[in-house]
mmCIF file of C-alpha atoms in Angstrom:
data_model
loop_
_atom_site.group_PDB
_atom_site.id
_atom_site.type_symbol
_atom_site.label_atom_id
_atom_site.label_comp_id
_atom_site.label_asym_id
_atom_site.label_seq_id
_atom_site.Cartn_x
_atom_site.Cartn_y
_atom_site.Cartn_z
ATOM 1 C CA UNK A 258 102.026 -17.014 18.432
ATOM 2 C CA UNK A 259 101.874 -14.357 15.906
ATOM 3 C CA UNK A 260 102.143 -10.813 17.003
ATOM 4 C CA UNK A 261 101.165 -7.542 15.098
ATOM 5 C CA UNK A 262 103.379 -4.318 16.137
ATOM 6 C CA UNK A 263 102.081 -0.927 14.646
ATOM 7 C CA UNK A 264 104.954 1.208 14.475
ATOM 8 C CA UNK A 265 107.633 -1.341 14.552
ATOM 9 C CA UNK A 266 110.033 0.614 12.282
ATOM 10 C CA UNK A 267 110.696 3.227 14.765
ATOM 11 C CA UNK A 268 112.427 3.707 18.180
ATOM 12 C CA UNK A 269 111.075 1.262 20.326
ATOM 13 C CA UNK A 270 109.476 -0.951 17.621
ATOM 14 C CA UNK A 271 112.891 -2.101 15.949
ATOM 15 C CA UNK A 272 113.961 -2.951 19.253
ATOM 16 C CA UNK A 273 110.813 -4.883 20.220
ATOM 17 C CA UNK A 274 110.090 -6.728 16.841
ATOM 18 C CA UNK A 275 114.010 -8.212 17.638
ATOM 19 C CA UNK A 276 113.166 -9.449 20.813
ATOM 20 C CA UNK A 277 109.811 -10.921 20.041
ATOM 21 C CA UNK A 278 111.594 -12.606 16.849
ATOM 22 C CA UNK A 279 114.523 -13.949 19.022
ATOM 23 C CA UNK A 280 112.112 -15.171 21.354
ATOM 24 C CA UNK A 281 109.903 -16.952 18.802
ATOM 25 C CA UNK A 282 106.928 -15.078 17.786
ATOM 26 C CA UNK A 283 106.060 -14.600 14.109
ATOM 27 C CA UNK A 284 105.873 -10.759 13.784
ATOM 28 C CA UNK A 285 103.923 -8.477 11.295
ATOM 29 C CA UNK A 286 104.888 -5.024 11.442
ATOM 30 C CA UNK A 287 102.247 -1.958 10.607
ATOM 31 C CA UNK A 288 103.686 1.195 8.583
ATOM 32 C CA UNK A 289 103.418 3.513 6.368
ATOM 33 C CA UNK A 290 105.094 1.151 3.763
ATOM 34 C CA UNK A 291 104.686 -2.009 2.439
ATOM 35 C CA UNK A 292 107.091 -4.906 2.388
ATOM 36 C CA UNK A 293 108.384 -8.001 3.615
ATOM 37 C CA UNK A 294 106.342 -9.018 7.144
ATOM 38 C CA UNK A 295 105.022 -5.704 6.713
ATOM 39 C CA UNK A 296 101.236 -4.356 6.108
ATOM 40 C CA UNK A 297 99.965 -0.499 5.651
ATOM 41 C CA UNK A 298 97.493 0.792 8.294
ATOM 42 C CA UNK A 299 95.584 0.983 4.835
ATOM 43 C CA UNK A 300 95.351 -2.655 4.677
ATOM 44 C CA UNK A 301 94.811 -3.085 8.199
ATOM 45 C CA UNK A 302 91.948 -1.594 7.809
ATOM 46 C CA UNK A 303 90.268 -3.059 5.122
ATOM 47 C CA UNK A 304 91.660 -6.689 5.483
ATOM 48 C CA UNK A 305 91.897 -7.029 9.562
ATOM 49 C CA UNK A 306 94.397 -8.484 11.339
ATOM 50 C CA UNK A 307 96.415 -11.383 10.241
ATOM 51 C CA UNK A 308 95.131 -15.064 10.343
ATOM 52 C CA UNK A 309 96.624 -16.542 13.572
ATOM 53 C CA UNK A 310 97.095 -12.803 15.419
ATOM 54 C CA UNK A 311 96.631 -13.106 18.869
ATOM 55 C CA UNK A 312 98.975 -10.129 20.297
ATOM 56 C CA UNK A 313 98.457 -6.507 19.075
ATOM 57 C CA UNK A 314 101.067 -4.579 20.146
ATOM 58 C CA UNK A 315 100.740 -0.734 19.217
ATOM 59 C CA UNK A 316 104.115 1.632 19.450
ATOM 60 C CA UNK A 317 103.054 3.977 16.573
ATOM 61 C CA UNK A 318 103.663 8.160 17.014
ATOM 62 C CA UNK A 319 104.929 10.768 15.400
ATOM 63 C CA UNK A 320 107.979 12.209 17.541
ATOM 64 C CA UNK A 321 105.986 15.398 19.502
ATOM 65 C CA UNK A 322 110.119 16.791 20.234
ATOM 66 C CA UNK A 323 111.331 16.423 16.329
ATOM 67 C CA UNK A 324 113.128 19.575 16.416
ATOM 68 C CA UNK A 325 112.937 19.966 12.766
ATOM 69 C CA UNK A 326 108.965 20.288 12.964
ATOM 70 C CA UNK A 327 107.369 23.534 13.546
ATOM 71 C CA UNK A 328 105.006 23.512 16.635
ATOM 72 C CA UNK A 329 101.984 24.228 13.530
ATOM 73 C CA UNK A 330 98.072 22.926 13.808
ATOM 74 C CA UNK A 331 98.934 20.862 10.920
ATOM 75 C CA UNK A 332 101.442 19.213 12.579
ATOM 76 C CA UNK A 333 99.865 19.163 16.460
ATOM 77 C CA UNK A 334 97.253 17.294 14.196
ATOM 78 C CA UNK A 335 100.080 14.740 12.769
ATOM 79 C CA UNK A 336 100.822 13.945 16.704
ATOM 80 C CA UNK A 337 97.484 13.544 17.497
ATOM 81 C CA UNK A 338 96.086 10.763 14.596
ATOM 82 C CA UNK A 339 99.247 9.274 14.681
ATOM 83 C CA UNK A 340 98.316 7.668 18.542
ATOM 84 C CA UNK A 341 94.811 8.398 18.723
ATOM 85 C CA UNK A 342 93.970 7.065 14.944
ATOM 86 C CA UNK A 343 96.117 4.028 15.373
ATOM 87 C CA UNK A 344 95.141 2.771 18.257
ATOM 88 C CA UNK A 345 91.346 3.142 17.467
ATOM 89 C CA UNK A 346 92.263 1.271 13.912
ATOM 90 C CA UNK A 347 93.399 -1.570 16.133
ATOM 91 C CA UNK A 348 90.983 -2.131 18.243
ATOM 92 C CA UNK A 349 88.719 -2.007 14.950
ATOM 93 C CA UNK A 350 90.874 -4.834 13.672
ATOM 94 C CA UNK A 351 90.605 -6.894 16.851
ATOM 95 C CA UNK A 352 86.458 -6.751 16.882
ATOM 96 C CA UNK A 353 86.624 -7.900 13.116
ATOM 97 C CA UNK A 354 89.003 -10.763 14.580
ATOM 98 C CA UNK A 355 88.000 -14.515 14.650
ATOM 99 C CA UNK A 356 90.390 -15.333 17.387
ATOM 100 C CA UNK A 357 88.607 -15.983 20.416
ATOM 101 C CA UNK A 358 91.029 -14.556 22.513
ATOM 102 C CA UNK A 359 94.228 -12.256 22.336
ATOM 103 C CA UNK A 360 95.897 -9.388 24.114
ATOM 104 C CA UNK A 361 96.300 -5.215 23.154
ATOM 105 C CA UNK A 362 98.634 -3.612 24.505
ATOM 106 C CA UNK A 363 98.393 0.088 23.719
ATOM 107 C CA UNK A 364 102.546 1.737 24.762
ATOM 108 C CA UNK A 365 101.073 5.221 25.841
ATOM 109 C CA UNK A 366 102.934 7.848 28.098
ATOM 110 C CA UNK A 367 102.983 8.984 31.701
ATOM 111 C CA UNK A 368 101.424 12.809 30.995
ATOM 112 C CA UNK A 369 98.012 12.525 31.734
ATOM 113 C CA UNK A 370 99.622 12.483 35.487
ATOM 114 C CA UNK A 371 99.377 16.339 37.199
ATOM 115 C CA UNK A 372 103.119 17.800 36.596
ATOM 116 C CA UNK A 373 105.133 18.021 40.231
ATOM 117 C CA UNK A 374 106.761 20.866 41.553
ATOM 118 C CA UNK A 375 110.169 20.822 43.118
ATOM 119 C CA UNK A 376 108.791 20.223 46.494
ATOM 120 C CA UNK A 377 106.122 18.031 46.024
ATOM 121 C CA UNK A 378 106.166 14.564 47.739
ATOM 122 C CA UNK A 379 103.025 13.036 45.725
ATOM 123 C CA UNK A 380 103.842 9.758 43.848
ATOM 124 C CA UNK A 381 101.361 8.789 41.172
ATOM 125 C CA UNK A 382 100.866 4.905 40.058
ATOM 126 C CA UNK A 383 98.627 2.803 38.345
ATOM 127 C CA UNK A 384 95.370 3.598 40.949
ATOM 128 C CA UNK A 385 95.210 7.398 39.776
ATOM 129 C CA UNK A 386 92.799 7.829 36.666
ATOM 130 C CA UNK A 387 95.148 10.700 35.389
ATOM 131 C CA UNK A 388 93.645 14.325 34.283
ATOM 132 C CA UNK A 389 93.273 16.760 31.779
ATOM 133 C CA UNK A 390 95.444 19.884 32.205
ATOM 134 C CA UNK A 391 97.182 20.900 29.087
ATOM 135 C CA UNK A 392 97.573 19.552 25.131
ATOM 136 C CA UNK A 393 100.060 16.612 26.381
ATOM 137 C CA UNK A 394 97.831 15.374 29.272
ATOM 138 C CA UNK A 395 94.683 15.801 26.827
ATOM 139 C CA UNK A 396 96.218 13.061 24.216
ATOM 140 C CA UNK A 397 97.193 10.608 26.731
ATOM 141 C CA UNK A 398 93.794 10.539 28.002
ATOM 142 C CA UNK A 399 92.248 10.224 24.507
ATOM 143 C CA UNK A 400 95.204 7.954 23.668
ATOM 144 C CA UNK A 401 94.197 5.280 26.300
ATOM 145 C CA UNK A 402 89.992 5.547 25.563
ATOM 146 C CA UNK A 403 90.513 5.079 21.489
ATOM 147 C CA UNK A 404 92.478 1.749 22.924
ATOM 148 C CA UNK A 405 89.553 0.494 25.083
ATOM 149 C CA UNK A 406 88.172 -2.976 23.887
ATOM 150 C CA UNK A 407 84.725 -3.009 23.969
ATOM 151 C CA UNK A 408 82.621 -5.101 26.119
ATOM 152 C CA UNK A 409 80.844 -6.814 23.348
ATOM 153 C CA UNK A 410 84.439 -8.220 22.096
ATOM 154 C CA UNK A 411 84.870 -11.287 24.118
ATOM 155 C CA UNK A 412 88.365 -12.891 25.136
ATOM 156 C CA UNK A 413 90.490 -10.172 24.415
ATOM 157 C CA UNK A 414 92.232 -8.269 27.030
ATOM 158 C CA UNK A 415 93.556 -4.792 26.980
ATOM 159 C CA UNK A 416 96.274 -3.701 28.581
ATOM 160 C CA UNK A 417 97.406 0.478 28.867
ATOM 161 C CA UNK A 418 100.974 0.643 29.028
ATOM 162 C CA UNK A 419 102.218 4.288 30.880
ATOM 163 C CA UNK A 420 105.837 4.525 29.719
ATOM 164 C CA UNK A 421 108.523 6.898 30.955
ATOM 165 C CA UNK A 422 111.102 8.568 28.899
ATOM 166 C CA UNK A 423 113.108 5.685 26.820
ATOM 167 C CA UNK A 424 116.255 5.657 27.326
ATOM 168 C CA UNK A 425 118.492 3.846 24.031
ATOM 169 C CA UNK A 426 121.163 4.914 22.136
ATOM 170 C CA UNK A 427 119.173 4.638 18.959
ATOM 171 C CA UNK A 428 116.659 7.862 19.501
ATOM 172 C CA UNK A 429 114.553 9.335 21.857
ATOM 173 C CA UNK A 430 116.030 11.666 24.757
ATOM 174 C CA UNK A 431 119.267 9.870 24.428
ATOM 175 C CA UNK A 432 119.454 10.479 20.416
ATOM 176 C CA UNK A 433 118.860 13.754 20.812
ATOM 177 C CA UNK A 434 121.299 14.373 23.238
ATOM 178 C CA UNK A 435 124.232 12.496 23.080
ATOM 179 C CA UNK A 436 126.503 14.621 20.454
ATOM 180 C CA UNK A 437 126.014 17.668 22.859
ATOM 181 C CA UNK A 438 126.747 15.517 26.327
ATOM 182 C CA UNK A 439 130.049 13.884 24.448
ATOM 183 C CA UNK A 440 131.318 17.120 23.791
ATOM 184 C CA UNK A 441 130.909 18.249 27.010
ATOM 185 C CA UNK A 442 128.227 20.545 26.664
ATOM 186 C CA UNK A 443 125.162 18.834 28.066
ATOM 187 C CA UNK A 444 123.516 19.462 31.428
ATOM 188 C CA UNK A 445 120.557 19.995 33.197
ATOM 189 C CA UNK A 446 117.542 21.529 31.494
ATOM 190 C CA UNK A 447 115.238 24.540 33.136
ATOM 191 C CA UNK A 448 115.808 24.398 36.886
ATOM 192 C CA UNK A 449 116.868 20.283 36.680
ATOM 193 C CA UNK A 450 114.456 19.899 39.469
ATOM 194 C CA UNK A 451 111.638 18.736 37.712
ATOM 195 C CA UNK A 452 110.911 14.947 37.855
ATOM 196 C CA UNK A 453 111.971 12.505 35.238
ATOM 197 C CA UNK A 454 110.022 9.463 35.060
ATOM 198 C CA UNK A 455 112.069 6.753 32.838
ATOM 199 C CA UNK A 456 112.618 3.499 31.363
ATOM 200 C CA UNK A 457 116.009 1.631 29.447
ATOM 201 C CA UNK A 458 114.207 0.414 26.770
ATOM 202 C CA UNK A 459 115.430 -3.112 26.897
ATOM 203 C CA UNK A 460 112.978 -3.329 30.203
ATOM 204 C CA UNK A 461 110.287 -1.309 27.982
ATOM 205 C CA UNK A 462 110.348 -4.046 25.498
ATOM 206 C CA UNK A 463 110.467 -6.832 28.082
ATOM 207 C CA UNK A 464 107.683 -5.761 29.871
ATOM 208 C CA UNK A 465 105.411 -5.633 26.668
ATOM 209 C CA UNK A 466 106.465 -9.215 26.367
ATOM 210 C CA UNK A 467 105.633 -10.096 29.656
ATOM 211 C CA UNK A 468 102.368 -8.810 29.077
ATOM 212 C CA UNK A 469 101.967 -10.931 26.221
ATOM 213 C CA UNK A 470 102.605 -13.691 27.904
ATOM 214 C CA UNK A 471 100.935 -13.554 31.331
ATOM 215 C CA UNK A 472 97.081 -13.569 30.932
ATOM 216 C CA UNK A 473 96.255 -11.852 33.850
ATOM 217 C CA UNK A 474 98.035 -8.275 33.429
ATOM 218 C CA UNK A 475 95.103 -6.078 32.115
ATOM 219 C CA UNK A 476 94.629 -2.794 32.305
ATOM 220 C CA UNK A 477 97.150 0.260 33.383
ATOM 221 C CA UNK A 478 100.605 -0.428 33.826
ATOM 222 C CA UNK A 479 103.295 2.166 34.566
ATOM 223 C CA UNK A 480 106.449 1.374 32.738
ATOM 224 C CA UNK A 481 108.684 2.960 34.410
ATOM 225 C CA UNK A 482 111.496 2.121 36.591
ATOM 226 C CA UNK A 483 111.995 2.053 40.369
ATOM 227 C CA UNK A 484 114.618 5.253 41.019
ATOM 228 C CA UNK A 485 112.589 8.496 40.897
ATOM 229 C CA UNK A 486 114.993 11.041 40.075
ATOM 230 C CA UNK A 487 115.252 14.777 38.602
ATOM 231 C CA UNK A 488 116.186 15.770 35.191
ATOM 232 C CA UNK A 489 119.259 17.352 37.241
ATOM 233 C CA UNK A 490 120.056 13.644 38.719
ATOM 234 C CA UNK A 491 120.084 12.470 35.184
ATOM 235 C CA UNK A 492 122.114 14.557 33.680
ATOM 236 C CA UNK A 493 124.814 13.868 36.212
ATOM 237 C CA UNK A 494 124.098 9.975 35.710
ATOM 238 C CA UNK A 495 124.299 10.454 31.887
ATOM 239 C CA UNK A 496 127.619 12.516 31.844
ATOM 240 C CA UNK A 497 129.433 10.309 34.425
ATOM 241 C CA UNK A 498 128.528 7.635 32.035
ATOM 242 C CA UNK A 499 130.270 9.417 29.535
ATOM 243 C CA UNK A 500 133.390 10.481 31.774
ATOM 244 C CA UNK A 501 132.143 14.189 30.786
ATOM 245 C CA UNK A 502 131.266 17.355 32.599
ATOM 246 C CA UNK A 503 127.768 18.344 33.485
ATOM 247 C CA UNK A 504 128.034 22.099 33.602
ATOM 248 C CA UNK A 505 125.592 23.809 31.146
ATOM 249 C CA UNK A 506 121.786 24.538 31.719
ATOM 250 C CA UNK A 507 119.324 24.847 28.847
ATOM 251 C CA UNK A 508 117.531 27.548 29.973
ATOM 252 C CA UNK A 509 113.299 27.283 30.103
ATOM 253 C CA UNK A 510 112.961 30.325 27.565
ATOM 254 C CA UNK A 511 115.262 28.568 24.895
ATOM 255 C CA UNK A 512 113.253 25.644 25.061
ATOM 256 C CA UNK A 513 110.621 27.887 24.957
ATOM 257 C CA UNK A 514 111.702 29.135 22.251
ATOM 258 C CA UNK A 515 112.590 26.041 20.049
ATOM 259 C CA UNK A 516 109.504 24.075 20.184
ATOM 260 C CA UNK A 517 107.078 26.134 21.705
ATOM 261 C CA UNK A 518 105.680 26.155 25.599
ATOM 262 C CA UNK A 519 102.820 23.505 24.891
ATOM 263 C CA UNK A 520 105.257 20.906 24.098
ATOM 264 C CA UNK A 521 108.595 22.405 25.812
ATOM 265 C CA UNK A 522 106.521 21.148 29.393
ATOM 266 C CA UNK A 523 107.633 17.704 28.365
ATOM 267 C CA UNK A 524 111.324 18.439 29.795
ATOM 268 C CA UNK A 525 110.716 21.512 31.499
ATOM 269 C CA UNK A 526 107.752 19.426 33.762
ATOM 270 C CA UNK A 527 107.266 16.051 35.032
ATOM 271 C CA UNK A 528 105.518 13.594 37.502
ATOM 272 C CA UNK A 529 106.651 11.515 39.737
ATOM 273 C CA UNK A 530 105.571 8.112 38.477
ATOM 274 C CA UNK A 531 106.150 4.560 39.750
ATOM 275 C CA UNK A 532 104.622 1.309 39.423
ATOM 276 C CA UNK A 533 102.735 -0.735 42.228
ATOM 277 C CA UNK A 534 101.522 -3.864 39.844
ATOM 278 C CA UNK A 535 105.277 -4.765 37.930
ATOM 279 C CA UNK A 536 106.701 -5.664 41.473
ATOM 280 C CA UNK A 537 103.242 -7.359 42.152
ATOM 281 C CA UNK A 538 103.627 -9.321 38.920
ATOM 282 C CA UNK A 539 107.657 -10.225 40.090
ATOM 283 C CA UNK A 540 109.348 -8.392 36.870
ATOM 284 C CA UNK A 541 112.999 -7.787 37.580
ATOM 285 C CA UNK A 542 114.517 -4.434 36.336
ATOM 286 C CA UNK A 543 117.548 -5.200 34.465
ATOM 287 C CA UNK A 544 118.000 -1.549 34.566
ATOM 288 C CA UNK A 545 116.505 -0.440 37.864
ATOM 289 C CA UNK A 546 118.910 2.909 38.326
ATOM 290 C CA UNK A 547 119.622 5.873 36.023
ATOM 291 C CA UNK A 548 123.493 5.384 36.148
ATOM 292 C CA UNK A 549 123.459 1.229 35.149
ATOM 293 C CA UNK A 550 121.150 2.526 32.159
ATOM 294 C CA UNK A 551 123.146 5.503 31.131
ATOM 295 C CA UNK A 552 126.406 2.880 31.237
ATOM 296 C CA UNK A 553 124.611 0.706 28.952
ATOM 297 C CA UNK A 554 123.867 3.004 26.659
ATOM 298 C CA UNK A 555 127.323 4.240 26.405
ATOM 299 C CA UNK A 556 128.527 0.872 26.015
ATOM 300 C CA UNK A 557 130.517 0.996 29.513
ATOM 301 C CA UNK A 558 130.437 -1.070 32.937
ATOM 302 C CA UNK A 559 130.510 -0.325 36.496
#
């Protein structure tokens, strides 16, 4: 089976193009540059997928926490196209497509689901439609409709992933925080209370291949995994792992400060997520608590 992967030169998509290789797919991936196994969004465009493409997997988006990037329109804009754009250039692809069937899956996040206080019980999964309540919320929702399939394109399935934060040692929360945890300096952020809804990304990337490969997942599907716990919980979990002390708070109006409120909510707010259809469809977590995937990342055992 060949499989396209928009964004496979980042984060998740190095990791996922690797196990899709290893596991014997022949893999295009979609980026801003040519080059070997490689096509533009450019030439997705105007040429369509691949002959023989019948997996489209989309993990394309500009980082919304690059601390180097000013909180401008021109860059809230950047954030935007880059999900919204190239998931609706995709789904063009796949209606141009002579395959009569194939599978999109469309890696999304979990912030179209109403932020939790401290003392809130409610547990969201796949069932609840999601809402519209700030900038983040509004892009997941547009996110997921510019990856619809339309009825008229027969065959192909879509399927919305919802993922948590991805936890790796190569970026994402963990990149950004590692130097400061090693040297002892890391902790909780805000009050630590807020929900953290995650994923290791090794079970990210095995899920989207399990998707691939089973016919009947469709739909949403929240990637995350099975402990709920607080951004407090997982700073503990993450400094344990790294045998160092958990003692400072980054305070709300620092993060306020540093990126801006509208996209500071992303670790000073959270949801708490789980999935009712992976357990349904019998996936095994390899990484089903905080502390085993904090370990693994570090590079350290129980």
């Amino acid at each position: 089976m060949a499989v396209l992967v928009g964004g496979g030169t980042g984060f998740i998509g190095k990791r996922l193009v690797k196990l899709l290789t290893t596991s014997g797919y022949d893999v295009t991936i979609v980026s801003r540059m040519p080059g070997l196994n490689r096509m533009t969004w450019h030439d997705l465009e105007a040429k369509g997928l691949p002959s023989g493409t019948t997996a489209v997997v989309n993990v394309a988006g500009q980082n919304v926490l690059d601390p180097t990037r000013r909180w401008t329109p021109g860059f809230k804009q950047n954030v935007w196209n880059s999900r919204v754009n190239s998931a609706a250039t995709m789904v063009k692809a796949i209606g141009k497509s002579d395959e009569p069937t194939g599978v999109f899956i469309n890696v999304s996040g979990v912030s179209l689901y109403p932020s939790a206080g401290p003392d809130s019980k409610e547990i969201y999964d796949e069932s609840h439609p999601g809402v519209e309540y700030d900038f983040m919320s509004r892009l997941c929702l547009a996110w997921e409709n510019a990856a619809i399939i339309p009825d008229d394109v027969k065959g192909w399935r879509g399927v919305r992933l919802r993922t948590g934060v991805v936890l790796g040692r190569e970026g994402g929360m963990i990149g950004n925080t590692y130097l400061p945890f090693w040297l002892g300096l890391g902790g909780p952020v805000a009050s630590g209370l807020q929900p953290l809804p995650w994923i290791h990304i090794d079970d990210l990337c095995a899920i989207i291949l399990l998707a691939i490969k089973r016919s009947e997942i469709s739909g949403s599907l929240n990637a995350v995994a099975p402990e709920i716990v607080t951004n407090g919980e997982f700073s503990k979990a993450f400094a344990r792992a790294l045998r160092r002390p958990a003692v400072f708070t980054l305070p709300e109006l620092i993060l306020d400060l540093m990126f801006t409120r509208e996209r500071a909510v992303l670790l000073t707010s959270g949801a708490r997520v789980t999935s009712k259809r992976l357990p349904e469809f019998g996936y095994q977590f390899q990484y089903p608590d905080v502390l085993s995937a904090c370990l693994e990342v570090v590079g350290r055992k129980r």
